[in-house]
Coordinates of C-alpha atoms in Angstrom, one line a residue:
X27 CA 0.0 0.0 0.0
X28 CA 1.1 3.4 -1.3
X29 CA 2.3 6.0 1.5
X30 CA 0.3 9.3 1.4
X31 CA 2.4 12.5 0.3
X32 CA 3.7 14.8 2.7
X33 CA 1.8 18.1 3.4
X34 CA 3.6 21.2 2.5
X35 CA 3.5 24.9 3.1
X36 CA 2.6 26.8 0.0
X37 CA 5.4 29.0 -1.5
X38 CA 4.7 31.9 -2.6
X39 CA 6.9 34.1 -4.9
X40 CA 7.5 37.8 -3.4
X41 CA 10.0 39.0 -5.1
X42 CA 10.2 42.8 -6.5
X43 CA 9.9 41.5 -10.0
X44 CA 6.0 40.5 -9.0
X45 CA 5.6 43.4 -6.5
X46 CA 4.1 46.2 -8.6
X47 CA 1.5 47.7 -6.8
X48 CA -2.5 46.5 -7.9
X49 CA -0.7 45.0 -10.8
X50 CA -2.4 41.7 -12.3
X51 CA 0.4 39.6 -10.7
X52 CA 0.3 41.6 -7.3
X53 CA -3.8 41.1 -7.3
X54 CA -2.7 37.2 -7.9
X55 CA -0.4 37.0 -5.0
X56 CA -2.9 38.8 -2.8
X57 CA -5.5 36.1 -3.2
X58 CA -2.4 33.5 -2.4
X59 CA -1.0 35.2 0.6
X60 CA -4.9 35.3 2.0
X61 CA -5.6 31.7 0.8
X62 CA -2.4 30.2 2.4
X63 CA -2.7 32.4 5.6
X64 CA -6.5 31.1 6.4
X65 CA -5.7 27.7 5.4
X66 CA -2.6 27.7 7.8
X67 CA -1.9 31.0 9.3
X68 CA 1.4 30.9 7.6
X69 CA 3.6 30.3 4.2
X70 CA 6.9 30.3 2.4
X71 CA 7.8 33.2 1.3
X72 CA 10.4 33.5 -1.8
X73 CA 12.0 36.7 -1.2
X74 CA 14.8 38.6 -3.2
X75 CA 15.2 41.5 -0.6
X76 CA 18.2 39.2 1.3
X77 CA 20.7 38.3 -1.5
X78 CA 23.2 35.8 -0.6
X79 CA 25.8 37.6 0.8
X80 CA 23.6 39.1 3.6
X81 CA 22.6 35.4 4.6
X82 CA 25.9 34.4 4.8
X83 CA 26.6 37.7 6.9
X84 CA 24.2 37.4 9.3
X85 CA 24.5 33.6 10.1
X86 CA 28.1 34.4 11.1
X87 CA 26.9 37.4 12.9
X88 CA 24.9 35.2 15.1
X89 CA 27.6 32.5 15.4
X90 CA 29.7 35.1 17.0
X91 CA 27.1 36.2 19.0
X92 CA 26.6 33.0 21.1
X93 CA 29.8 31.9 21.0
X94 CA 30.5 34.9 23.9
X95 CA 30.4 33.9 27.1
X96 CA 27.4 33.2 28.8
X97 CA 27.9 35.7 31.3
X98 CA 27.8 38.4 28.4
X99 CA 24.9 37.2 27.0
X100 CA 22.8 37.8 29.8
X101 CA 23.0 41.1 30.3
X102 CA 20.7 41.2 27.3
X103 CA 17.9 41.9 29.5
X104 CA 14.5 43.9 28.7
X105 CA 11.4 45.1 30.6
X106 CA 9.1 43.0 28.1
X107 CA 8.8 39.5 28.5
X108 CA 10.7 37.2 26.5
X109 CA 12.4 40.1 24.2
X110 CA 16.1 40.0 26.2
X111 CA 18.1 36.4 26.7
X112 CA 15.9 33.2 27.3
X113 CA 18.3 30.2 27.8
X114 CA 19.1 27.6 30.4
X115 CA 16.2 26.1 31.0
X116 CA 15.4 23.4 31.9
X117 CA 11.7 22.3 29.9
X118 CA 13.6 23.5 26.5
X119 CA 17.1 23.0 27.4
X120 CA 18.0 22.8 23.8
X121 CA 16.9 26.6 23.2
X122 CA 19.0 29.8 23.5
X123 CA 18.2 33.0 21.9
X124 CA 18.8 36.6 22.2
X125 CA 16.7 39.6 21.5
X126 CA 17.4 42.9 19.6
X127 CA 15.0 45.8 20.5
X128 CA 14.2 48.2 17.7
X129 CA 16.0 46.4 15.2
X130 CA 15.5 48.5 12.1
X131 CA 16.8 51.6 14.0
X132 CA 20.7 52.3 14.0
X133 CA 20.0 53.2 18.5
X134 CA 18.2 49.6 18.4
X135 CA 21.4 47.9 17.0
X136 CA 23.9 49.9 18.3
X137 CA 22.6 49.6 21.7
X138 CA 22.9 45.7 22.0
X139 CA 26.3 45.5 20.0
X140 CA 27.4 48.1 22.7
X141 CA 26.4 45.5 25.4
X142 CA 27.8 42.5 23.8
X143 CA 30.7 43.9 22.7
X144 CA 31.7 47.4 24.9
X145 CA 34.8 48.2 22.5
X146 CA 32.1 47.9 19.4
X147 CA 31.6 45.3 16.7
X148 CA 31.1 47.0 13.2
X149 CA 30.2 44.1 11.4
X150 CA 27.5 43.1 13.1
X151 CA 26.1 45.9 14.1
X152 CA 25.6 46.8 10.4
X153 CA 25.1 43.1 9.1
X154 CA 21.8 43.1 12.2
X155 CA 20.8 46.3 10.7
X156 CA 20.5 45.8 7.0
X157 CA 18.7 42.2 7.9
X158 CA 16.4 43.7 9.5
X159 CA 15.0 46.4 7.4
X160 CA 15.3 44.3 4.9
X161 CA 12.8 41.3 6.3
X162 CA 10.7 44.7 7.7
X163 CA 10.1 45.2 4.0
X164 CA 9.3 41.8 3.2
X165 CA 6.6 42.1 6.4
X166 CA 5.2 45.4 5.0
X167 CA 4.6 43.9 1.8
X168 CA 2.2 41.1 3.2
X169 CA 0.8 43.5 5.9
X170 CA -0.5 45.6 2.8
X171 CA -1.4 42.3 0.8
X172 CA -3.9 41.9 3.9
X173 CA -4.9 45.3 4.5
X174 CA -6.1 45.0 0.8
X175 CA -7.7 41.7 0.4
X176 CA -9.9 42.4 3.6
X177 CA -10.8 45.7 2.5
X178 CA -9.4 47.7 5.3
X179 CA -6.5 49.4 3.7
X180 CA -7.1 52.3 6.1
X181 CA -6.6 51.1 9.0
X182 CA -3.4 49.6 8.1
X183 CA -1.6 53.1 8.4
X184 CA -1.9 53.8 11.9
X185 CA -0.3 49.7 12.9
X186 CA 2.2 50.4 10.3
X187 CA 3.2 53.9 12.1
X188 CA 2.7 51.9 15.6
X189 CA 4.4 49.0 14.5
X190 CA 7.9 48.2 16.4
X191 CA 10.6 45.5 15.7
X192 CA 12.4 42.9 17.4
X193 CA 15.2 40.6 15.7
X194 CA 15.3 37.1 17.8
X195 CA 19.2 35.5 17.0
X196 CA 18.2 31.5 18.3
X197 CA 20.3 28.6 18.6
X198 CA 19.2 25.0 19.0
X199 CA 21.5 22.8 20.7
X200 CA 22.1 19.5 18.8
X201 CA 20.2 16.6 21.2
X202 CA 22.0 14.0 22.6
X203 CA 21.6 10.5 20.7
X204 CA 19.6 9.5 17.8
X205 CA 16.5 10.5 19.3
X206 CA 14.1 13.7 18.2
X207 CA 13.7 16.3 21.0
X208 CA 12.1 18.9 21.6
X209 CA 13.7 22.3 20.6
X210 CA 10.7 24.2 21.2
X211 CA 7.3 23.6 22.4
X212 CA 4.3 23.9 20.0
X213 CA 2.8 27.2 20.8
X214 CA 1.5 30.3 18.5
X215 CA 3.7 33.5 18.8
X216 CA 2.5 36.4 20.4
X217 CA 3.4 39.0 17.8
X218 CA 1.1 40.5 15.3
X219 CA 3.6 38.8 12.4
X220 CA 6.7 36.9 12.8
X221 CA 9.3 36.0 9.9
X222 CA 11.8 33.1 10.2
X223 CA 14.4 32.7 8.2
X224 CA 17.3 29.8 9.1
X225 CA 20.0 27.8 8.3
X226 CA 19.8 24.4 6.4
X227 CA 19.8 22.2 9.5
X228 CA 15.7 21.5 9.7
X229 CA 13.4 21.2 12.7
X230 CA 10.5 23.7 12.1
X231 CA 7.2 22.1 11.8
X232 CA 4.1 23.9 11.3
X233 CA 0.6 22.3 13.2
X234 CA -2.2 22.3 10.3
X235 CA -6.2 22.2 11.2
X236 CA -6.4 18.7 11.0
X237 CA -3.6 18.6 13.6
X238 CA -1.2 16.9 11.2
X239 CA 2.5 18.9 11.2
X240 CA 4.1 19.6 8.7
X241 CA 8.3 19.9 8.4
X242 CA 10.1 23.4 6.6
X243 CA 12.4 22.1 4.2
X244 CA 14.2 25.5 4.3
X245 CA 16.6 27.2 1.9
X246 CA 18.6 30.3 1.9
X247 CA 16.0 32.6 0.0
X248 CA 13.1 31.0 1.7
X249 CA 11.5 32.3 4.9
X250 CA 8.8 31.0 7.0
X251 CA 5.6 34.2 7.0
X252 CA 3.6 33.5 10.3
X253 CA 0.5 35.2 11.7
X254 CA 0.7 35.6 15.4
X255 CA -2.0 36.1 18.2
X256 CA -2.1 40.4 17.1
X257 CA -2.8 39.5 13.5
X258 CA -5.5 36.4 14.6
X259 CA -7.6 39.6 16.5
X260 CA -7.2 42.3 14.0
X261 CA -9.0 40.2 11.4
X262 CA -11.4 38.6 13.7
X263 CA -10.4 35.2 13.8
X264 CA -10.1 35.1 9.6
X265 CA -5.9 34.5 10.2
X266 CA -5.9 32.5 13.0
X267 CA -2.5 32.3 14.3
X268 CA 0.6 29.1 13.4
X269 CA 1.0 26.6 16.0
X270 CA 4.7 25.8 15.3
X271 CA 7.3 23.9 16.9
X272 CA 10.9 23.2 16.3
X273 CA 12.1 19.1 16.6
X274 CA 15.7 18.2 16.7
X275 CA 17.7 15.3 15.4
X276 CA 21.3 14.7 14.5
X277 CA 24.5 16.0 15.9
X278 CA 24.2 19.4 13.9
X279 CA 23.1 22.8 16.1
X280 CA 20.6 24.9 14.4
X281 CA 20.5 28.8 14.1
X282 CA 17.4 30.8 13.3
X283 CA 16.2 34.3 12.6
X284 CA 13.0 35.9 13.9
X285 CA 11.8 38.9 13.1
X286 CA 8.9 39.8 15.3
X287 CA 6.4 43.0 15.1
X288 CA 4.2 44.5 18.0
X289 CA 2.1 47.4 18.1
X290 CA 3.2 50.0 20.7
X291 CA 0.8 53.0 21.7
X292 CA -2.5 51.9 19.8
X293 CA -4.5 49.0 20.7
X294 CA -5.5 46.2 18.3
X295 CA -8.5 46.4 17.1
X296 CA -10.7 44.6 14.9
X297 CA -12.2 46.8 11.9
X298 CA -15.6 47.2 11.9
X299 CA -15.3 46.0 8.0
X300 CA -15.0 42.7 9.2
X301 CA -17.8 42.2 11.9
X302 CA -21.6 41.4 10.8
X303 CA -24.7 39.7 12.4
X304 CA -22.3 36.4 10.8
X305 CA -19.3 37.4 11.7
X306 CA -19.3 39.1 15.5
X307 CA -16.7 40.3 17.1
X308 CA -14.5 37.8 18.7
X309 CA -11.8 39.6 20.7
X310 CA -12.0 43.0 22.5
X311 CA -9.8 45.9 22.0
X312 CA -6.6 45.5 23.5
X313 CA -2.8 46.5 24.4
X314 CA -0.3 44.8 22.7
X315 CA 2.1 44.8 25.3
X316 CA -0.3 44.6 28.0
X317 CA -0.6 41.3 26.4
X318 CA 2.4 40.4 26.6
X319 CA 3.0 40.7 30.3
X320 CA -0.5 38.9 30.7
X321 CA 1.3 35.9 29.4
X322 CA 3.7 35.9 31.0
X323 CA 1.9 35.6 34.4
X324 CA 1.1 32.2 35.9
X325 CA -2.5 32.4 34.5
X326 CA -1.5 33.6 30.9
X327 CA 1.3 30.5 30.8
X328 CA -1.4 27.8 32.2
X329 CA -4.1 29.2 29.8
X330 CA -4.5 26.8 26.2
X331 CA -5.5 30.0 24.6
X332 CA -4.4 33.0 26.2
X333 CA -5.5 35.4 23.8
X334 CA -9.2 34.5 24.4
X335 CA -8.5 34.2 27.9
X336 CA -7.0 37.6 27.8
X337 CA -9.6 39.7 25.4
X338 CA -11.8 36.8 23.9
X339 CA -15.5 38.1 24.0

């Protein structure tokens, strides 16, 4: 008897070529973005705006980065939850990652290179920055695809002008023995978007409706598009955040890129375009950083859906 093929993600081309605004192609990859993002609340992205060189540069930006002293590393600290160092522990022991505030400003950057490395580290510092704004683009361009499919271009302005970004540098210890472990446990993120983008050991797997998961089979110009818990409220439940996870097998470590978004000073809101007598509102207005620390208290870490436990209506 036959095996069943493997589920994939659907890629989806975003490269400038395609990216002509309300062009027929754009229009096209509008309906795919939506399409992929309901089906699975994420996709593969094909992106130009990272050549090769900057992938290159930034994995060996991060490979210096945790190969300082654990001692340094710590003092990456922040007053948000889960944006400085998370390591050493004991329920993911595999995972260590580091967190750069404001990472498509120059202070962002600067500020963290300064506390990793006091006498300065030019390379990185401007290797961090150029990733950054260029996987911002990359987010800007889907945020827009969204905004336009749903009808509610107008609100988008005021996120995009509210919108802040954090660059997570992770590591994944390799497991010992030929056993997979557990890298990561399956949760949703609680950004409005996340990107990934990694190196070629694999380990990301993505939790479909059906609760079957699918594995990333990634690749240097590929990145990993992921609505989080913000993006699942904005459009009323219509995106409803990825349940991902990250398994690891073999002796290789794995690095990964996240580049997270959060909405500072304006609460997330679903449009009004989106709510009818079918279609009723299903989370409250709400702070996005609020949010955050609500998680990250005993109830908000116990809860199987925190955002409904937090604003759910």
């Amino acid at each position: 008897m036959g095996s069943l093929s493997q589920p994939k993600l659907p890629v989806i081309n975003l490269s400038a070529k395609n990216l002509e605004y309300n062009s027929i192609s754009w229009v096209k990859t509008c309906g795919e973005v939506i399409s992929a993002l309901e089906k699975y609340g994420c996709f593969v992205a094909k992106y130009d705006g990272v050549s090769q060189e900057l992938h290159d540069a930034i994995f060996h930006a991060s490979h210096d980065l945790f190969d300082l002293p654990t001692e340094v590393k710590v003092l990456n600290t922040s007053d948000t939850p889960s944006h400085g160092y998370v390591g050493q522990i004991p329920v993911i022991p595999l995972y260590e990652g580091l967190g750069v505030e404001n990472a498509t400003t120059a202070d962002g950057v600067e500020r963290f290179t300064k506390l990793m490395w006091p006498s300065g580290n030019g390379v990185f510092c401007e290797t961090v920055l150029m990733f950054s704004k260029a996987v911002a683009e990359l987010d800007q361009i889907v945020m827009k695809m969204i905004a336009k499919s749903y009808g509610i271009e107008e609100h988008y302005g005021p996120l995009l002008g509210s919108t802040t970004y954090l660059l997570k540098l992770i590591k994944y210890l390799s497991p010992q023995g030929d056993e997979r472990n557990l890298g990561i446990v399956p949760h949703t993120d609680k950004t409005f978007m996340s990107i990934l983008h990694q190196d070629e050991v694999k380990g990301l797997e993505i939790k479909t409706k059906d609760g079957e998961w699918i594995k990333y089979d990634p690749s240097p110009s590929s990145f990993v598009v992921m609505a989080g818990d913000g993006c699942m409220a904005w459009t009323n439940g219509k995106i409803e955040a990825s349940c991902h996870r990250v398994m690891m097998q073999g002796s290789k470590e794995r690095f990964s890129l996240g580049l997270f978004t959060f909405i500072r000073n304006i609460k997330i809101e679903t449009p009004q375009e989106l709510v009818d007598e079918n279609n009723p509102p299903k989370f409250k207005a709400f702070d996005h950083y609020k949010y955050l620390h609500y998680h990250a208290t005993d109830e908000g870490m116990r809860s199987k859906f925190p955002l409904k436990s937090y604003c759910g209506i």
